[in-house]
CSV table of C-alpha atoms in Angstrom, one decimal:
chain,number,residue,atom,x,y,z
A,536,MET,CA,-41.5,34.5,-3.9
A,537,LYS,CA,-43.1,31.1,-3.1
A,538,GLN,CA,-40.1,27.9,-2.4
A,539,SER,CA,-41.4,26.8,-6.1
A,540,GLN,CA,-40.8,29.7,-7.7
A,541,LYS,CA,-37.8,30.9,-6.5
A,542,LYS,CA,-36.7,26.7,-7.4
A,543,THR,CA,-38.1,27.7,-11.4
A,544,LYS,CA,-36.1,30.3,-10.9
A,545,CYS,CA,-32.6,29.3,-10.6
A,546,LEU,CA,-32.9,26.1,-14.3
A,547,GLY,CA,-32.7,26.9,-17.3
A,548,ALA,CA,-30.7,29.3,-19.3
A,549,ALA,CA,-32.2,32.0,-16.4
A,550,GLY,CA,-31.0,30.1,-14.0
A,551,PHE,CA,-27.0,29.8,-15.8
A,552,GLU,CA,-26.7,33.5,-16.1
A,553,GLN,CA,-27.8,34.0,-12.5
A,554,TYR,CA,-25.3,31.2,-11.3
A,555,TYR,CA,-22.3,32.5,-13.2
A,556,SER,CA,-23.1,36.2,-12.8
A,557,ASP,CA,-22.6,35.8,-8.7
A,558,LEU,CA,-19.5,33.3,-9.5
A,559,PHE,CA,-17.5,35.8,-11.5
A,560,GLY,CA,-19.5,39.2,-10.4
A,561,GLU,CA,-19.2,41.9,-13.6
A,562,ARG,CA,-16.3,39.5,-15.3
A,563,TRP,CA,-18.6,36.9,-16.2
A,564,ILE,CA,-20.1,39.3,-19.3
A,565,GLY,CA,-17.0,39.4,-20.4
A,566,LEU,CA,-16.2,35.4,-20.0
A,567,LYS,CA,-19.6,34.2,-21.3
A,568,ALA,CA,-18.5,36.1,-24.5
A,569,ALA,CA,-15.1,34.7,-24.3
A,570,LEU,CA,-17.2,31.3,-24.0
A,571,GLN,CA,-18.8,32.0,-26.9
A,572,SER,CA,-15.8,32.6,-29.2
A,573,GLU,CA,-13.7,30.0,-31.5
A,574,PRO,CA,-11.9,28.6,-28.7
A,575,ASP,CA,-7.3,28.8,-29.2
A,576,TYR,CA,-6.7,25.5,-30.9
A,577,LEU,CA,-3.5,24.4,-31.0
A,578,ALA,CA,-1.9,22.1,-33.8
A,579,TRP,CA,-0.7,18.3,-31.5
A,580,LYS,CA,2.4,16.8,-34.0
A,581,ALA,CA,2.4,12.7,-32.6
A,582,GLY,CA,4.0,11.5,-35.7
A,583,GLY,CA,1.5,10.3,-36.9
A,584,SER,CA,-0.8,10.0,-41.0
A,585,GLU,CA,-3.0,13.4,-38.8
A,586,SER,CA,-2.4,15.7,-36.6
A,587,TYR,CA,-4.4,16.5,-33.8
A,588,TYR,CA,-6.6,19.9,-32.7
A,589,LEU,CA,-6.8,20.4,-29.4
A,590,ASP,CA,-7.3,23.2,-27.1
A,591,SER,CA,-4.3,25.0,-26.0
A,592,GLY,CA,-5.3,25.1,-22.3
A,593,SER,CA,-5.6,21.5,-22.5
A,594,VAL,CA,-2.1,20.8,-23.7
A,595,ARG,CA,-0.8,23.4,-20.8
A,596,ALA,CA,-2.8,21.1,-18.3
A,597,ALA,CA,-1.0,18.0,-19.8
A,598,LEU,CA,2.6,19.3,-20.4
A,599,THR,CA,2.2,19.6,-16.7
A,600,LEU,CA,2.4,16.4,-15.5
A,601,PRO,CA,6.3,14.7,-14.9
A,602,LEU,CA,7.6,12.0,-17.1
A,603,SER,CA,11.2,12.0,-16.6
A,604,ASN,CA,11.0,8.6,-14.1
A,605,ALA,CA,7.6,7.2,-15.4
A,606,ARG,CA,7.4,3.7,-16.4
A,607,HIS,CA,3.5,3.3,-16.3
A,608,ILE,CA,1.1,6.0,-17.4
A,609,LEU,CA,-2.4,6.0,-16.6
A,610,ASP,CA,-4.9,8.4,-18.6
A,611,LEU,CA,-7.5,8.0,-17.2
A,612,CYS,CA,-10.4,9.4,-18.7
A,613,ALA,CA,-8.7,10.0,-21.9
A,614,ALA,CA,-11.4,11.1,-24.9
A,615,PRO,CA,-11.5,11.3,-27.2
A,616,GLY,CA,-8.0,11.5,-27.4
A,617,GLY,CA,-6.0,15.4,-27.6
A,618,LYS,CA,-4.2,14.4,-24.0
A,619,THR,CA,-3.2,11.1,-24.8
A,620,LEU,CA,-0.8,12.2,-28.4
A,621,VAL,CA,0.7,14.9,-25.8
A,622,LEU,CA,0.6,12.3,-23.1
A,623,ALA,CA,2.2,9.9,-26.0
A,624,SER,CA,4.7,11.8,-27.9
A,625,CYS,CA,6.6,13.6,-24.3
A,626,MET,CA,6.9,10.2,-22.0
A,627,ASN,CA,10.3,8.0,-22.0
A,628,ALA,CA,11.0,5.5,-24.7
A,629,ASP,CA,10.7,2.2,-21.8
A,630,ALA,CA,7.5,3.7,-21.0
A,631,GLU,CA,3.9,2.3,-21.2
A,632,LEU,CA,0.8,3.7,-21.3
A,633,LEU,CA,-2.5,3.0,-20.4
A,634,SER,CA,-5.3,5.2,-21.8
A,635,ASN,CA,-9.2,4.6,-20.6
A,636,GLU,CA,-12.9,5.4,-21.2
A,637,ARG,CA,-15.8,4.7,-19.3
A,638,SER,CA,-17.4,5.0,-23.0
A,639,PRO,CA,-17.9,2.3,-25.8
A,640,ASP,CA,-19.0,4.7,-27.7
A,641,ARG,CA,-16.3,7.2,-26.8
A,642,LYS,CA,-13.3,4.6,-26.5
A,643,ASN,CA,-13.6,4.0,-30.4
A,644,ARG,CA,-13.1,7.1,-31.3
A,645,LEU,CA,-9.4,6.5,-28.8
A,646,VAL,CA,-8.7,3.8,-31.0
A,647,LYS,CA,-8.8,5.7,-34.1
A,648,VAL,CA,-7.1,9.1,-33.1
A,649,CYS,CA,-4.5,7.1,-31.8
A,650,ASP,CA,-4.4,5.0,-34.6
A,651,SER,CA,-4.4,8.3,-37.4
A,652,CYS,CA,-2.7,10.3,-35.1
A,653,LEU,CA,0.5,8.2,-33.5
A,654,SER,CA,3.4,7.1,-34.7
A,655,ALA,CA,3.9,3.5,-35.1
A,656,GLU,CA,5.7,2.8,-32.4
A,657,LYS,CA,4.6,4.9,-29.9
A,658,ARG,CA,1.1,3.1,-30.6
A,659,SER,CA,2.3,0.1,-29.9
A,660,ARG,CA,3.4,1.8,-26.3
A,661,VAL,CA,-0.6,2.8,-26.0
A,662,THR,CA,-3.0,0.0,-24.5
A,663,ILE,CA,-6.5,1.3,-25.1
A,664,ALA,CA,-9.4,0.2,-22.6
A,665,CYS,CA,-12.5,0.9,-21.3
A,666,HIS,CA,-13.1,0.4,-18.2
A,667,ASP,CA,-15.0,2.5,-15.4
A,668,GLY,CA,-12.5,4.6,-13.5
A,669,ALA,CA,-13.9,4.8,-10.9
A,670,LYS,CA,-14.0,1.1,-9.8
A,671,MET,CA,-10.4,0.6,-11.8
A,672,CYS,CA,-8.8,1.2,-8.3
A,673,LEU,CA,-10.7,-2.3,-6.8
A,674,SER,CA,-7.6,-4.3,-9.0
A,675,GLN,CA,-5.1,-2.4,-9.4
A,676,THR,CA,-3.6,0.1,-7.0
A,677,ALA,CA,0.2,1.6,-6.5
A,678,CYS,CA,0.8,0.4,-10.3
A,679,PHE,CA,1.0,3.6,-12.3
A,680,ASP,CA,3.8,6.0,-11.9
A,681,ALA,CA,2.0,9.2,-12.9
A,682,ILE,CA,-1.8,9.6,-13.8
A,683,LEU,CA,-3.5,12.5,-16.1
A,684,LEU,CA,-7.3,12.5,-14.7
A,685,ASP,CA,-8.9,14.9,-16.9
A,686,ALA,CA,-12.6,14.8,-15.9
A,687,PRO,CA,-15.9,14.6,-16.8
A,688,CYS,CA,-17.4,18.4,-15.8
A,689,SER,CA,-20.2,21.0,-16.6
A,690,SER,CA,-18.5,22.1,-19.9
A,691,GLU,CA,-19.6,25.3,-19.9
A,692,ARG,CA,-18.7,26.8,-23.2
A,693,HIS,CA,-20.6,23.4,-24.2
A,694,VAL,CA,-24.1,24.3,-22.6
A,695,LEU,CA,-23.8,27.5,-23.6
A,696,ALA,CA,-23.2,26.9,-27.6
A,697,ASP,CA,-26.4,24.3,-27.1
A,698,SER,CA,-29.6,25.9,-26.8
A,699,LYS,CA,-31.4,22.5,-25.8
A,700,TYR,CA,-28.4,21.8,-23.3
A,701,LEU,CA,-28.7,24.9,-22.2
A,702,ALA,CA,-32.3,25.2,-21.2
A,703,GLU,CA,-31.4,21.7,-19.2
A,704,TRP,CA,-29.0,23.8,-17.6
A,705,THR,CA,-29.6,22.9,-13.4
A,706,PRO,CA,-26.8,23.9,-10.5
A,707,SER,CA,-27.6,20.4,-9.1
A,708,ARG,CA,-25.3,18.8,-11.8
A,709,ILE,CA,-22.9,20.3,-10.3
A,710,LYS,CA,-23.2,18.8,-7.3
A,711,THR,CA,-23.5,15.6,-8.9
A,712,LEU,CA,-20.0,15.7,-10.4
A,713,SER,CA,-18.9,17.0,-7.9
A,714,MET,CA,-19.4,13.2,-6.5
A,715,SER,CA,-18.4,11.9,-9.7
A,716,GLN,CA,-15.0,13.4,-9.8
A,717,TRP,CA,-14.5,12.7,-6.2
A,718,ALA,CA,-14.5,8.6,-7.2
A,719,LEU,CA,-12.6,9.3,-9.9
A,720,LEU,CA,-10.1,11.0,-7.8
A,721,SER,CA,-9.9,8.9,-5.0
A,722,SER,CA,-9.5,5.8,-7.5
A,723,ALA,CA,-7.0,7.4,-9.5
A,724,TRP,CA,-5.3,8.4,-5.7
A,725,ARG,CA,-5.3,4.4,-4.4
A,726,MET,CA,-4.2,3.7,-8.4
A,727,LEU,CA,-0.5,6.6,-8.3
A,728,SER,CA,2.4,4.7,-6.8
A,729,PRO,CA,4.4,5.9,-4.3
A,730,GLY,CA,7.2,9.4,-5.1
A,731,GLY,CA,4.2,9.6,-8.4
A,732,TYR,CA,2.3,12.7,-9.9
A,733,LEU,CA,-1.2,12.9,-10.3
A,734,VAL,CA,-3.2,16.5,-12.1
A,735,TYR,CA,-6.6,16.4,-11.9
A,736,SER,CA,-8.3,18.1,-14.1
A,737,THR,CA,-11.4,19.7,-15.9
A,738,CYS,CA,-13.0,22.7,-18.6
A,739,ALA,CA,-15.6,23.7,-15.7
A,740,LEU,CA,-15.5,27.5,-14.6
A,741,SER,CA,-17.2,26.3,-10.9
A,742,PRO,CA,-15.0,25.7,-8.2
A,743,ASP,CA,-17.2,22.9,-7.0
A,744,GLU,CA,-15.8,21.2,-9.4
A,745,ASN,CA,-12.1,22.1,-9.1
A,746,ASP,CA,-10.2,23.5,-5.8
A,747,MET,CA,-13.0,22.1,-3.8
A,748,VAL,CA,-12.5,18.7,-5.8
A,749,VAL,CA,-8.7,18.9,-4.7
A,750,ALA,CA,-9.4,20.4,-0.9
A,751,ARG,CA,-11.0,17.2,-0.3
A,752,LEU,CA,-8.2,14.9,-1.0
A,753,ALA,CA,-5.8,17.3,-0.2
A,754,LYS,CA,-7.8,17.5,3.7
A,755,LYS,CA,-8.2,13.3,4.0
A,756,ILE,CA,-5.4,12.0,2.4
A,757,THR,CA,-1.5,12.9,4.9
A,758,ASP,CA,0.7,11.7,1.7
A,759,ALA,CA,-0.6,13.6,-0.6
A,760,THR,CA,1.0,17.3,-1.3
A,761,VAL,CA,-0.4,20.5,-4.3
A,762,CYS,CA,3.0,21.3,-6.9
A,763,GLU,CA,3.3,24.1,-8.4
A,764,PRO,CA,2.0,23.4,-12.2
A,765,ALA,CA,5.1,24.3,-13.5
A,766,ILE,CA,5.8,23.1,-17.4
A,767,SER,CA,7.4,19.6,-16.8
A,768,SER,CA,10.9,20.0,-17.4
A,769,ASP,CA,11.2,16.2,-19.5
A,770,CYS,CA,7.9,17.4,-21.7
A,771,ALA,CA,9.7,21.3,-22.6
A,772,PRO,CA,12.6,20.3,-25.4
A,773,TRP,CA,10.5,17.3,-26.6
A,774,CYS,CA,7.4,19.7,-27.7
A,775,GLY,CA,9.1,22.5,-28.1
A,776,LEU,CA,6.9,24.8,-26.8
A,777,SER,CA,6.8,26.7,-23.5
A,778,ALA,CA,5.6,28.8,-20.8
A,779,GLU,CA,5.5,31.7,-22.9
A,780,ALA,CA,3.9,30.3,-25.8
A,781,LEU,CA,0.9,28.4,-23.8
A,782,PRO,CA,-2.0,30.3,-22.1
A,783,ALA,CA,-1.1,32.2,-19.3
A,784,TYR,CA,-3.0,30.5,-15.9
A,785,GLU,CA,-4.5,32.6,-12.8
A,786,LYS,CA,-3.1,30.8,-9.6
A,787,THR,CA,-6.4,28.5,-7.2
A,788,THR,CA,-5.6,27.6,-4.3
A,789,TYR,CA,-4.9,23.8,-5.0
A,790,GLY,CA,-4.4,24.8,-8.9
A,791,ALA,CA,-4.2,26.8,-12.0
A,792,HIS,CA,-7.0,27.8,-14.1
A,793,ILE,CA,-7.0,28.5,-17.4
A,794,LEU,CA,-10.0,31.4,-18.2
A,795,PRO,CA,-10.8,32.5,-22.5
A,796,ASP,CA,-11.4,36.2,-21.3
A,797,LYS,CA,-7.6,36.4,-20.6
A,798,ALA,CA,-5.9,33.4,-22.2
A,799,GLY,CA,-6.3,34.7,-25.6
A,800,GLY,CA,-9.8,32.5,-25.6
A,801,ALA,CA,-8.0,28.9,-24.4
A,802,GLY,CA,-10.1,26.9,-21.8
A,803,PRO,CA,-11.7,26.8,-19.5
A,804,LEU,CA,-9.4,24.6,-17.8
A,805,TYR,CA,-7.9,23.8,-14.4
A,806,PHE,CA,-5.1,22.2,-12.7
A,807,SER,CA,-3.9,21.0,-10.3
A,808,LEU,CA,-0.3,18.8,-10.4
A,809,LEU,CA,-0.4,16.5,-6.6
A,810,LYS,CA,2.5,14.0,-5.5
A,811,LYS,CA,2.4,11.0,-3.5
A,812,TYR,CA,5.2,10.9,-0.6
A,813,ASN,CA,7.1,7.9,-0.6
A,814,LYS,CA,5.7,6.3,2.1
A,815,LYS,CA,3.1,4.1,3.7
A,816,THR,CA,0.2,5.8,4.3
A,817,LYS,CA,-1.9,3.9,7.4
A,818,ASN,CA,-5.7,3.2,7.0
A,819,LEU,CA,-5.5,5.0,2.8
A,820,GLU,CA,-8.6,3.0,1.9
A,821,LYS,CA,-10.5,4.1,4.7
A,822,SER,CA,-10.0,7.4,5.0
A,823,LEU,CA,-11.2,7.6,1.9
A,824,ASP,CA,-14.7,6.4,2.4
């Protein structure tokens, strides 16, 4: 087969099918069917006039971030706002949350979600910003005690649901996204205070956007450690949820993966909990270049 023919075959719906079939093997048939079914939504009540419905896997990921000693919290890619609501619900009475979204349109949606779903007291401690998360570290360094980075990703569930996106699919997008995810993760790490925690998450299937992004950080940074992705003890009592009430995950090398075929429709949702050692790191900026 000619190289041009191979390239064409890798694009669109056929290429999508081949890529994920190769990745998951026989499991792909059932996983694909689960991705095309109704997600497992959970109603999150944060004291406002409205409840917010989000994937239970997203709740599970957000509840992984320890908040008991966090006064300054960052949700780096916050829109549409579900995880911001979870963090705002669980943060301490003296804590403040900065919810950032790069897109002005999505930022406006984030504002509406927070205004309608949060109690007035919680809303007063949530600041919403519109910055490029990959560049925020240029003006803010080691200033957040806890960071949630739910990075933009391939979002295969949405690709399968839209024939236009499926026809435009290409494997090169995964590589492009992984580069953007790394830029966001390295920026978030610079902004994390020593002793702080960071949750990196995506709704992607490919390890290139999940474990391999975290692996790059673990390889380059000497003050990073991967933690067990358990529900944070300071979050669980407030929300009344337990591990048994939330979807089960499959353990990966650097985190956990919730996949809908084995989690009652929840996900896909990858998450990894990282802690920055409470010590000075030499040449941090140089190592992240």
